[in-house]
């Protein structure tokens, strides 16, 4: 099943999941709206943007933003880094076979992309984002300080950072565990391994090399090349219960 912007605008994903085991983990419409309103109320005052806002992408937003934007630029966030810290039972995995997706967690830095959303469609585009990123409350929406490429002064951009209190927070897993999840899991958005590969390609298109993601991709390729009988995918009851 390929998820489109039209699906998000019509809130079809929530309808699709209504009769599945993950239904109980979905935020209510009221909770989503409160989160959205709170974030909009905290929108930073950046006069040079004339009411426009920046959105920071570090994973699938890099290569599939799905939001209206008038500009995209390389940007760096300091104080957070990218990692496979979130178990996925919807987008890139299932209830019985969770995958992993990226999250921003504390420490280090992260290179990604910022997208400039025009002022007159900010609320509309954020609602699409919330239906895509905030269904289970696994992230905290934050206005982070970002450094754009070139000589531009630092800006504030919306980013989705890890909610460490969420049941799906995986913490820092060893590479072998991450690789096992990415190799075998598939969700509504497609295989977890494709999520990694597309993120790598999206970064490389803009001249960004992420050693961590590259290392994981090489390990997946090496595991693929091994005889089937030699692969020992580690089991993990924690993953089976994660979101």
Short mmCIF file of C-alpha atoms in Angstrom, two decimals:
data_model
loop_
_atom_site.label_atom_id
_atom_site.label_comp_id
_atom_site.label_asym_id
_atom_site.label_seq_id
_atom_site.Cartn_x
_atom_site.Cartn_y
_atom_site.Cartn_z
CA UNK A 1 0.00 0.00 0.00
CA UNK A 2 1.54 3.33 -1.07
CA UNK A 3 0.57 6.23 1.18
CA UNK A 4 -0.10 9.45 -0.70
CA UNK A 5 -0.67 13.03 0.34
CA UNK A 6 -4.31 12.57 -0.59
CA UNK A 7 -4.54 9.69 1.89
CA UNK A 8 -3.22 11.95 4.64
CA UNK A 9 -5.51 14.83 3.72
CA UNK A 10 -8.52 12.49 3.94
CA UNK A 11 -7.12 10.83 7.10
CA UNK A 12 -7.44 7.44 5.39
CA UNK A 13 -4.52 5.95 7.30
CA UNK A 14 -6.36 6.28 10.62
CA UNK A 15 -9.44 4.69 9.06
CA UNK A 16 -7.33 1.82 7.68
CA UNK A 17 -5.82 1.14 11.09
CA UNK A 18 -9.06 1.43 13.04
CA UNK A 19 -9.70 -2.31 13.12
CA UNK A 20 -6.12 -3.44 13.72
CA UNK A 21 -4.15 -4.15 16.93
CA UNK A 22 -2.40 -0.75 16.67
CA UNK A 23 -5.68 1.19 16.92
CA UNK A 24 -5.33 1.59 20.69
CA UNK A 25 -1.94 3.29 20.27
CA UNK A 26 -3.26 6.06 17.98
CA UNK A 27 -3.72 9.53 19.40
CA UNK A 28 -7.26 10.83 19.31
CA UNK A 29 -8.26 13.59 16.90
CA UNK A 30 -8.48 15.98 19.86
CA UNK A 31 -4.99 15.07 21.07
CA UNK A 32 -3.53 15.59 17.60
CA UNK A 33 -5.27 18.95 17.27
CA UNK A 34 -4.02 20.11 20.69
CA UNK A 35 -0.47 19.15 19.77
CA UNK A 36 -0.76 20.94 16.44
CA UNK A 37 -2.20 24.10 18.03
CA UNK A 38 0.44 24.15 20.75
CA UNK A 39 3.21 23.94 18.17
CA UNK A 40 1.69 26.67 16.02
CA UNK A 41 1.32 28.89 19.09
CA UNK A 42 5.04 28.47 19.78
CA UNK A 43 6.05 29.37 16.23
CA UNK A 44 9.19 31.54 16.46
CA UNK A 45 9.13 35.11 15.25
CA UNK A 46 11.48 35.27 12.27
CA UNK A 47 10.78 38.57 10.46
CA UNK A 48 13.09 37.75 7.56
CA UNK A 49 10.79 34.83 6.60
CA UNK A 50 7.66 36.98 6.30
CA UNK A 51 5.58 34.41 8.15
CA UNK A 52 7.01 31.38 6.35
CA UNK A 53 8.44 28.53 8.44
CA UNK A 54 11.22 25.98 8.01
CA UNK A 55 10.68 22.23 8.40
CA UNK A 56 13.75 20.10 9.16
CA UNK A 57 13.87 16.64 7.56
CA UNK A 58 16.34 13.96 8.60
CA UNK A 59 14.69 10.76 7.31
CA UNK A 60 11.88 10.19 4.83
CA UNK A 61 11.10 13.91 4.71
CA UNK A 62 14.40 14.37 2.87
CA UNK A 63 13.26 12.36 -0.15
CA UNK A 64 9.49 12.45 0.23
CA UNK A 65 8.45 15.65 2.03
CA UNK A 66 4.81 15.62 0.80
CA UNK A 67 4.41 19.25 1.89
CA UNK A 68 4.10 22.41 -0.16
CA UNK A 69 7.40 24.29 -0.05
CA UNK A 70 9.05 27.09 -1.98
CA UNK A 71 12.67 26.35 -1.09
CA UNK A 72 14.85 23.54 0.19
CA UNK A 73 18.33 23.79 1.62
CA UNK A 74 20.91 21.73 3.42
CA UNK A 75 20.93 22.40 7.14
CA UNK A 76 22.56 21.13 10.33
CA UNK A 77 21.09 20.70 13.79
CA UNK A 78 23.45 20.66 16.76
CA UNK A 79 22.50 18.92 19.99
CA UNK A 80 20.66 16.05 18.28
CA UNK A 81 21.73 13.15 16.11
CA UNK A 82 19.95 10.73 13.78
CA UNK A 83 19.50 7.05 14.68
CA UNK A 84 17.17 4.06 14.37
CA UNK A 85 15.53 4.63 17.74
CA UNK A 86 11.86 4.01 17.00
CA UNK A 87 10.17 0.65 16.54
CA UNK A 88 7.55 0.82 13.79
CA UNK A 89 4.44 -1.37 13.76
CA UNK A 90 2.68 0.71 11.11
CA UNK A 91 4.83 2.50 8.54
CA UNK A 92 7.76 0.09 8.23
CA UNK A 93 6.68 -2.95 10.19
CA UNK A 94 3.72 -4.75 11.71
CA UNK A 95 2.41 -5.62 15.15
CA UNK A 96 4.08 -9.05 14.99
CA UNK A 97 7.18 -8.01 13.09
CA UNK A 98 8.19 -4.42 13.97
CA UNK A 99 10.65 -2.50 11.86
CA UNK A 100 12.70 0.53 12.83
CA UNK A 101 12.61 4.14 11.69
CA UNK A 102 14.80 7.13 12.39
CA UNK A 103 14.45 9.63 15.20
CA UNK A 104 16.43 12.58 16.47
CA UNK A 105 17.88 11.88 19.90
CA UNK A 106 20.00 13.95 22.23
CA UNK A 107 23.65 14.68 21.56
CA UNK A 108 25.88 15.22 18.55
CA UNK A 109 24.68 16.81 15.33
CA UNK A 110 22.64 15.93 12.26
CA UNK A 111 22.82 17.01 8.63
CA UNK A 112 19.49 17.14 6.82
CA UNK A 113 17.25 19.31 4.69
CA UNK A 114 15.01 22.24 5.53
CA UNK A 115 11.89 23.04 3.54
CA UNK A 116 10.37 26.51 3.52
CA UNK A 117 6.59 26.36 3.94
CA UNK A 118 4.70 29.49 2.81
CA UNK A 119 2.86 31.40 5.53
CA UNK A 120 -0.59 31.06 3.97
CA UNK A 121 -0.49 27.24 4.01
CA UNK A 122 1.40 26.56 7.25
CA UNK A 123 -1.60 25.25 9.19
CA UNK A 124 -2.78 23.13 6.25
CA UNK A 125 0.67 21.60 5.73
CA UNK A 126 1.25 21.00 9.42
CA UNK A 127 -2.01 19.07 9.63
CA UNK A 128 -0.74 16.78 6.88
CA UNK A 129 2.53 16.39 8.79
CA UNK A 130 0.76 15.57 12.05
CA UNK A 131 -1.24 12.81 10.37
CA UNK A 132 2.00 11.41 9.02
CA UNK A 133 4.41 11.83 11.93
CA UNK A 134 2.35 12.20 15.10
CA UNK A 135 -0.25 9.42 14.93
CA UNK A 136 1.07 7.67 18.03
CA UNK A 137 2.84 10.56 19.77
CA UNK A 138 6.24 8.90 19.36
CA UNK A 139 7.84 12.27 18.58
CA UNK A 140 7.92 15.67 20.23
CA UNK A 141 7.52 18.56 17.76
CA UNK A 142 10.20 21.11 18.54
CA UNK A 143 11.42 24.39 17.05
CA UNK A 144 15.14 23.66 16.82
CA UNK A 145 17.96 26.01 15.98
CA UNK A 146 19.39 25.06 12.57
CA UNK A 147 22.39 26.27 10.60
CA UNK A 148 21.62 26.58 6.90
CA UNK A 149 24.30 25.97 4.30
CA UNK A 150 26.25 29.00 3.12
CA UNK A 151 26.46 32.25 5.03
CA UNK A 152 22.83 32.42 6.18
CA UNK A 153 22.31 33.19 9.87
CA UNK A 154 20.91 30.45 12.13
CA UNK A 155 17.16 29.88 11.90
CA UNK A 156 14.49 27.97 13.79
CA UNK A 157 12.89 24.98 12.10
CA UNK A 158 10.22 22.51 13.14
CA UNK A 159 11.66 19.04 13.79
CA UNK A 160 10.27 15.83 15.23
CA UNK A 161 12.51 14.57 18.05
CA UNK A 162 12.26 11.33 20.00
CA UNK A 163 9.78 10.99 22.82
CA UNK A 164 11.87 8.82 25.12
CA UNK A 165 8.86 8.02 27.27
CA UNK A 166 7.01 6.42 24.37
CA UNK A 167 6.59 2.65 24.45
CA UNK A 168 8.13 2.35 20.98
CA UNK A 169 11.38 4.08 21.92
CA UNK A 170 14.07 1.50 21.20
CA UNK A 171 17.10 3.24 22.65
CA UNK A 172 20.53 2.63 21.20
CA UNK A 173 20.50 -0.84 19.72
CA UNK A 174 23.56 -2.78 18.48
CA UNK A 175 24.04 -2.79 14.72
CA UNK A 176 23.12 -6.46 14.41
CA UNK A 177 19.71 -5.83 15.98
CA UNK A 178 19.04 -2.82 13.73
CA UNK A 179 20.10 -4.73 10.63
CA UNK A 180 17.89 -7.71 11.52
CA UNK A 181 14.84 -5.44 11.91
CA UNK A 182 15.52 -3.52 8.72
CA UNK A 183 16.06 -6.66 6.64
CA UNK A 184 12.88 -8.50 7.58
CA UNK A 185 10.21 -5.87 8.32
CA UNK A 186 7.64 -4.36 5.96
CA UNK A 187 4.78 -2.00 6.79
CA UNK A 188 2.15 0.13 5.08
CA UNK A 189 4.83 2.42 3.64
CA UNK A 190 6.96 -0.46 2.40
CA UNK A 191 10.08 -2.40 3.50
CA UNK A 192 12.16 -0.96 6.35
CA UNK A 193 15.35 -1.54 4.36
CA UNK A 194 14.01 0.71 1.56
CA UNK A 195 13.54 3.48 4.11
CA UNK A 196 17.25 3.29 4.96
CA UNK A 197 18.32 3.09 1.32
CA UNK A 198 16.17 6.01 0.20
CA UNK A 199 17.45 8.16 3.07
CA UNK A 200 21.04 7.37 2.11
CA UNK A 201 20.34 8.23 -1.52
CA UNK A 202 18.50 11.40 -0.58
CA UNK A 203 21.46 12.60 1.48
CA UNK A 204 23.99 11.58 -1.16
CA UNK A 205 22.09 13.54 -3.80
CA UNK A 206 22.93 16.65 -1.81
CA UNK A 207 26.53 15.65 -1.11
CA UNK A 208 25.96 14.45 2.45
CA UNK A 209 27.61 11.25 3.70
CA UNK A 210 26.25 9.67 6.90
CA UNK A 211 28.76 7.06 8.13
CA UNK A 212 26.24 5.44 10.48
CA UNK A 213 23.62 4.87 7.79
CA UNK A 214 26.26 3.77 5.30
CA UNK A 215 27.62 1.21 7.75
CA UNK A 216 24.17 -0.27 8.32
CA UNK A 217 23.51 -0.50 4.59
CA UNK A 218 26.81 -2.31 3.99
CA UNK A 219 25.94 -4.78 6.74
CA UNK A 220 22.55 -5.45 5.17
CA UNK A 221 24.19 -6.11 1.82
CA UNK A 222 26.72 -8.44 3.46
CA UNK A 223 23.95 -10.35 5.24
CA UNK A 224 22.05 -10.66 1.96
CA UNK A 225 25.10 -12.27 0.38
CA UNK A 226 25.39 -14.95 3.07
CA UNK A 227 23.88 -18.42 2.55
CA UNK A 228 20.41 -18.53 4.07
CA UNK A 229 21.37 -21.17 6.60
CA UNK A 230 24.17 -19.02 7.99
CA UNK A 231 21.94 -16.08 8.91
CA UNK A 232 20.90 -15.97 12.53
CA UNK A 233 18.45 -13.09 12.87
CA UNK A 234 18.34 -12.30 16.58
CA UNK A 235 14.93 -12.48 18.21
CA UNK A 236 13.73 -9.86 20.65
CA UNK A 237 10.52 -10.06 22.62
CA UNK A 238 10.86 -6.34 23.33
CA UNK A 239 10.46 -5.60 19.65
CA UNK A 240 7.36 -7.75 19.39
CA UNK A 241 5.70 -5.57 22.00
CA UNK A 242 6.93 -2.25 20.67
CA UNK A 243 5.04 0.27 18.61
#
